PDB file of C-alpha atoms in Angstrom:
ATOM      1  CA  MET P   1      -5.484 -22.877  -6.047  1.00  0.00           C
ATOM      2  CA  LEU P   2      -4.298 -21.068  -9.178  1.00  0.00           C
ATOM      3  CA  TYR P   3      -0.669 -21.721  -8.229  1.00  0.00           C
ATOM      4  CA  TYR P   4      -1.195 -25.477  -8.061  1.00  0.00           C
ATOM      5  CA  LEU P   5      -3.325 -25.495 -11.207  1.00  0.00           C
ATOM      6  CA  SER P   6      -0.644 -23.651 -13.175  1.00  0.00           C
ATOM      7  CA  GLN P   7       2.100 -25.955 -11.916  1.00  0.00           C
ATOM      8  CA  LYS P   8       0.078 -29.056 -12.830  1.00  0.00           C
ATOM      9  CA  LEU P   9      -0.536 -27.685 -16.325  1.00  0.00           C
ATOM     10  CA  LEU P  10       3.190 -27.013 -16.734  1.00  0.00           C
ATOM     11  CA  GLU P  11       3.991 -30.501 -15.448  1.00  0.00           C
ATOM     12  CA  TRP P  12       1.514 -32.171 -17.816  1.00  0.00           C
ATOM     13  CA  SER P  13       2.712 -30.172 -20.817  1.00  0.00           C
ATOM     14  CA  ALA P  14       6.415 -30.905 -20.276  1.00  0.00           C
ATOM     15  CA  GLY P  15       7.900 -32.440 -23.408  1.00  0.00           C
ATOM     16  CA  THR P  16       4.869 -31.719 -25.601  1.00  0.00           C
ATOM     17  CA  VAL P  17       4.096 -29.065 -28.200  1.00  0.00           C
ATOM     18  CA  TRP P  18       2.048 -27.233 -25.552  1.00  0.00           C
ATOM     19  CA  ALA P  19       5.082 -26.609 -23.346  1.00  0.00           C
ATOM     20  CA  GLU P  20       6.066 -23.428 -25.196  1.00  0.00           C
ATOM     21  CA  THR P  21       2.487 -22.140 -25.295  1.00  0.00           C
ATOM     22  CA  LEU P  22       1.987 -22.589 -21.545  1.00  0.00           C
ATOM     23  CA  SER P  23       5.373 -21.153 -20.551  1.00  0.00           C
ATOM     24  CA  PRO P  24       3.864 -17.853 -19.234  1.00  0.00           C
ATOM     25  CA  LEU P  25       2.366 -19.960 -16.438  1.00  0.00           C
ATOM     26  CA  ARG P  26       5.866 -20.024 -14.940  1.00  0.00           C
ATOM     27  CA  LEU P  27       5.079 -16.547 -13.586  1.00  0.00           C
ATOM     28  CA  PHE P  28       2.912 -18.190 -10.936  1.00  0.00           C
ATOM     29  CA  ARG P  29       6.081 -19.467  -9.268  1.00  0.00           C
ATOM     30  CA  TYR P  30       7.016 -15.903  -8.261  1.00  0.00           C
ATOM     31  CA  ILE P  31       5.472 -14.593  -5.073  1.00  0.00           C
ATOM     32  CA  THR P  32       5.672 -11.010  -6.354  1.00  0.00           C
ATOM     33  CA  PHE P  33       3.453 -11.854  -9.325  1.00  0.00           C
ATOM     34  CA  ARG P  34       0.959 -13.712  -7.143  1.00  0.00           C
ATOM     35  CA  SER P  35       0.957 -10.863  -4.586  1.00  0.00           C
ATOM     36  CA  ALA P  36       0.253  -8.243  -7.234  1.00  0.00           C
ATOM     37  CA  CYS P  37      -2.513 -10.361  -8.739  1.00  0.00           C
ATOM     38  CA  ALA P  38      -3.979 -11.008  -5.286  1.00  0.00           C
ATOM     39  CA  ALA P  39      -4.022  -7.276  -4.515  1.00  0.00           C
ATOM     40  CA  LEU P  40      -5.743  -6.546  -7.819  1.00  0.00           C
ATOM     41  CA  THR P  41      -8.220  -9.374  -7.241  1.00  0.00           C
ATOM     42  CA  ALA P  42      -9.028  -8.107  -3.732  1.00  0.00           C
ATOM     43  CA  LEU P  43      -9.609  -4.607  -5.111  1.00  0.00           C
ATOM     44  CA  LEU P  44     -11.951  -5.915  -7.800  1.00  0.00           C
ATOM     45  CA  ILE P  45     -13.846  -8.086  -5.309  1.00  0.00           C
ATOM     46  CA  SER P  46     -14.223  -5.122  -2.971  1.00  0.00           C
ATOM     47  CA  TRP P  47     -15.542  -2.908  -5.764  1.00  0.00           C
ATOM     48  CA  TRP P  48     -17.887  -5.607  -7.006  1.00  0.00           C
ATOM     49  CA  LEU P  49     -19.260  -6.631  -3.613  1.00  0.00           C
ATOM     50  CA  GLY P  50     -18.984  -3.296  -1.777  1.00  0.00           C
ATOM     51  CA  ALA P  51     -22.341  -1.793  -2.699  1.00  0.00           C
ATOM     52  CA  ARG P  52     -24.096  -5.138  -2.339  1.00  0.00           C
ATOM     53  CA  VAL P  53     -22.695  -5.792   1.148  1.00  0.00           C
ATOM     54  CA  ILE P  54     -23.530  -2.273   2.341  1.00  0.00           C
ATOM     55  CA  ALA P  55     -27.095  -2.563   0.988  1.00  0.00           C
ATOM     56  CA  TRP P  56     -27.451  -5.977   2.628  1.00  0.00           C
ATOM     57  CA  LEU P  57     -26.200  -4.658   5.964  1.00  0.00           C
ATOM     58  CA  LYS P  58     -28.577  -1.682   5.759  1.00  0.00           C
ATOM     59  CA  GLN P  59     -31.411  -4.105   5.048  1.00  0.00           C
ATOM     60  CA  LEU P  60     -30.443  -6.069   8.164  1.00  0.00           C
ATOM     61  CA  LYS P  61     -30.278  -2.754  10.070  1.00  0.00           C
ATOM     62  CA  PHE P  62     -26.660  -3.133  11.172  1.00  0.00           C
ATOM     63  CA  GLY P  63     -26.366   0.604  11.787  1.00  0.00           C
ATOM     64  CA  GLN P  64     -24.894   2.358  14.761  1.00  0.00           C
ATOM     65  CA  ASP P  65     -26.351   5.376  16.538  1.00  0.00           C
ATOM     66  CA  TYR P  66     -23.557   7.733  17.441  1.00  0.00           C
ATOM     67  CA  ALA P  67     -23.616   9.682  20.684  1.00  0.00           C
ATOM     68  CA  ASP P  68     -23.244  13.305  19.612  1.00  0.00           C
ATOM     69  CA  LYS P  69     -20.742  14.875  21.986  1.00  0.00           C
ATOM     70  CA  ALA P  70     -19.719  17.595  19.547  1.00  0.00           C
ATOM     71  CA  GLU P  71     -20.744  21.171  19.892  1.00  0.00           C
ATOM     72  CA  ALA P  72     -24.015  22.073  18.261  1.00  0.00           C
ATOM     73  CA  GLY P  73     -23.479  23.406  14.776  1.00  0.00           C
ATOM     74  CA  GLY P  74     -19.879  22.177  14.547  1.00  0.00           C
ATOM     75  CA  SER P  75     -18.514  20.355  11.535  1.00  0.00           C
ATOM     76  CA  LEU P  76     -18.154  17.169  13.569  1.00  0.00           C
ATOM     77  CA  ALA P  77     -21.854  17.217  14.433  1.00  0.00           C
ATOM     78  CA  VAL P  78     -22.775  17.464  10.756  1.00  0.00           C
ATOM     79  CA  ARG P  79     -20.476  14.567   9.916  1.00  0.00           C
ATOM     80  CA  LEU P  80     -21.901  12.374  12.670  1.00  0.00           C
ATOM     81  CA  PHE P  81     -25.442  13.194  11.637  1.00  0.00           C
ATOM     82  CA  SER P  82     -24.717  12.235   8.030  1.00  0.00           C
ATOM     83  CA  LYS P  83     -23.243   8.888   9.134  1.00  0.00           C
ATOM     84  CA  LYS P  84     -26.238   7.960  11.294  1.00  0.00           C
ATOM     85  CA  GLY P  85     -27.494   4.502  10.339  1.00  0.00           C
ATOM     86  CA  THR P  86     -24.385   3.620   8.337  1.00  0.00           C
ATOM     87  CA  PRO P  87     -23.509  -0.089   8.698  1.00  0.00           C
ATOM     88  CA  THR P  88     -20.536  -0.693  10.970  1.00  0.00           C
ATOM     89  CA  MET P  89     -19.650  -4.170   9.769  1.00  0.00           C
ATOM     90  CA  GLY P  90     -17.615  -3.138   6.706  1.00  0.00           C
ATOM     91  CA  GLY P  91     -14.828  -5.383   7.956  1.00  0.00           C
ATOM     92  CA  ILE P  92     -16.827  -8.334   6.647  1.00  0.00           C
ATOM     93  CA  LEU P  93     -16.073  -7.103   3.134  1.00  0.00           C
ATOM     94  CA  ILE P  94     -12.359  -6.806   3.887  1.00  0.00           C
ATOM     95  CA  VAL P  95     -12.167 -10.272   5.437  1.00  0.00           C
ATOM     96  CA  LEU P  96     -14.176 -11.776   2.591  1.00  0.00           C
ATOM     97  CA  ALA P  97     -11.895 -10.237  -0.048  1.00  0.00           C
ATOM     98  CA  LEU P  98      -8.789 -11.297   1.905  1.00  0.00           C
ATOM     99  CA  ASN P  99      -9.940 -14.894   2.290  1.00  0.00           C
ATOM    100  CA  LEU P 100     -11.080 -15.273  -1.320  1.00  0.00           C
ATOM    101  CA  THR P 101      -7.855 -13.901  -2.747  1.00  0.00           C
ATOM    102  CA  THR P 102      -5.784 -16.048  -0.416  1.00  0.00           C
ATOM    103  CA  LEU P 103      -7.717 -19.123  -1.516  1.00  0.00           C
ATOM    104  CA  LEU P 104      -7.091 -18.208  -5.150  1.00  0.00           C
ATOM    105  CA  TRP P 105      -3.476 -17.035  -5.169  1.00  0.00           C
ATOM    106  CA  ALA P 106      -1.585 -18.432  -2.155  1.00  0.00           C
ATOM    107  CA  GLN P 107       0.776 -21.358  -2.100  1.00  0.00           C
ATOM    108  CA  TRP P 108      -0.761 -23.298   0.767  1.00  0.00           C
ATOM    109  CA  ASN P 109       1.260 -24.162   3.816  1.00  0.00           C
ATOM    110  CA  THR P 110       0.613 -24.358   7.534  1.00  0.00           C
ATOM    111  CA  LEU P 111       1.423 -20.703   8.179  1.00  0.00           C
ATOM    112  CA  VAL P 112      -1.055 -19.499   5.548  1.00  0.00           C
ATOM    113  CA  GLN P 113      -3.763 -21.731   6.988  1.00  0.00           C
ATOM    114  CA  LEU P 114      -3.014 -20.579  10.530  1.00  0.00           C
ATOM    115  CA  THR P 115      -3.086 -16.933   9.452  1.00  0.00           C
ATOM    116  CA  LEU P 116      -6.467 -17.322   7.760  1.00  0.00           C
ATOM    117  CA  LEU P 117      -7.830 -19.131  10.797  1.00  0.00           C
ATOM    118  CA  SER P 118      -6.590 -16.305  13.027  1.00  0.00           C
ATOM    119  CA  VAL P 119      -8.252 -13.699  10.795  1.00  0.00           C
ATOM    120  CA  VAL P 120     -11.558 -15.564  10.915  1.00  0.00           C
ATOM    121  CA  VAL P 121     -11.404 -16.024  14.696  1.00  0.00           C
ATOM    122  CA  LEU P 122     -10.569 -12.355  15.265  1.00  0.00           C
ATOM    123  CA  THR P 123     -13.393 -11.378  12.903  1.00  0.00           C
ATOM    124  CA  VAL P 124     -15.835 -13.425  14.967  1.00  0.00           C
ATOM    125  CA  VAL P 125     -14.538 -11.773  18.153  1.00  0.00           C
ATOM    126  CA  GLY P 126     -14.962  -8.328  16.554  1.00  0.00           C
ATOM    127  CA  PHE P 127     -18.450  -9.213  15.379  1.00  0.00           C
ATOM    128  CA  TYR P 128     -19.376 -10.325  18.878  1.00  0.00           C
ATOM    129  CA  ASP P 129     -17.899  -7.127  20.327  1.00  0.00           C
ATOM    130  CA  ASP P 130     -19.968  -4.900  17.999  1.00  0.00           C
TER     131      ASP P 130
END
């Protein structure tokens, strides 16, 4: 979306006094710039939504009870006990950040659309499996 918006602004400003002012928008043509911005955007979305998604999943009681097969008193038993009730659907946050950043920064084509569709389908399969 941002790629096409920047290219339209550059196209509309061609031959006007705004052309020089909007010239930094040419950076959007480079996939390396868009990839770096997408990674930063995904990180910020994850930080911003992370606590909210975990709290929401705890409210919905999406926790998992672990079968404790570790020896009593071992460090693994302590770790499993401390993780009891932790939501197991953290992948929702990853898929949400991935899809939002792709919608914002990608140059749309059939392969991008097919990849996002595959991610969503595999997420649904993973959700069903949990």
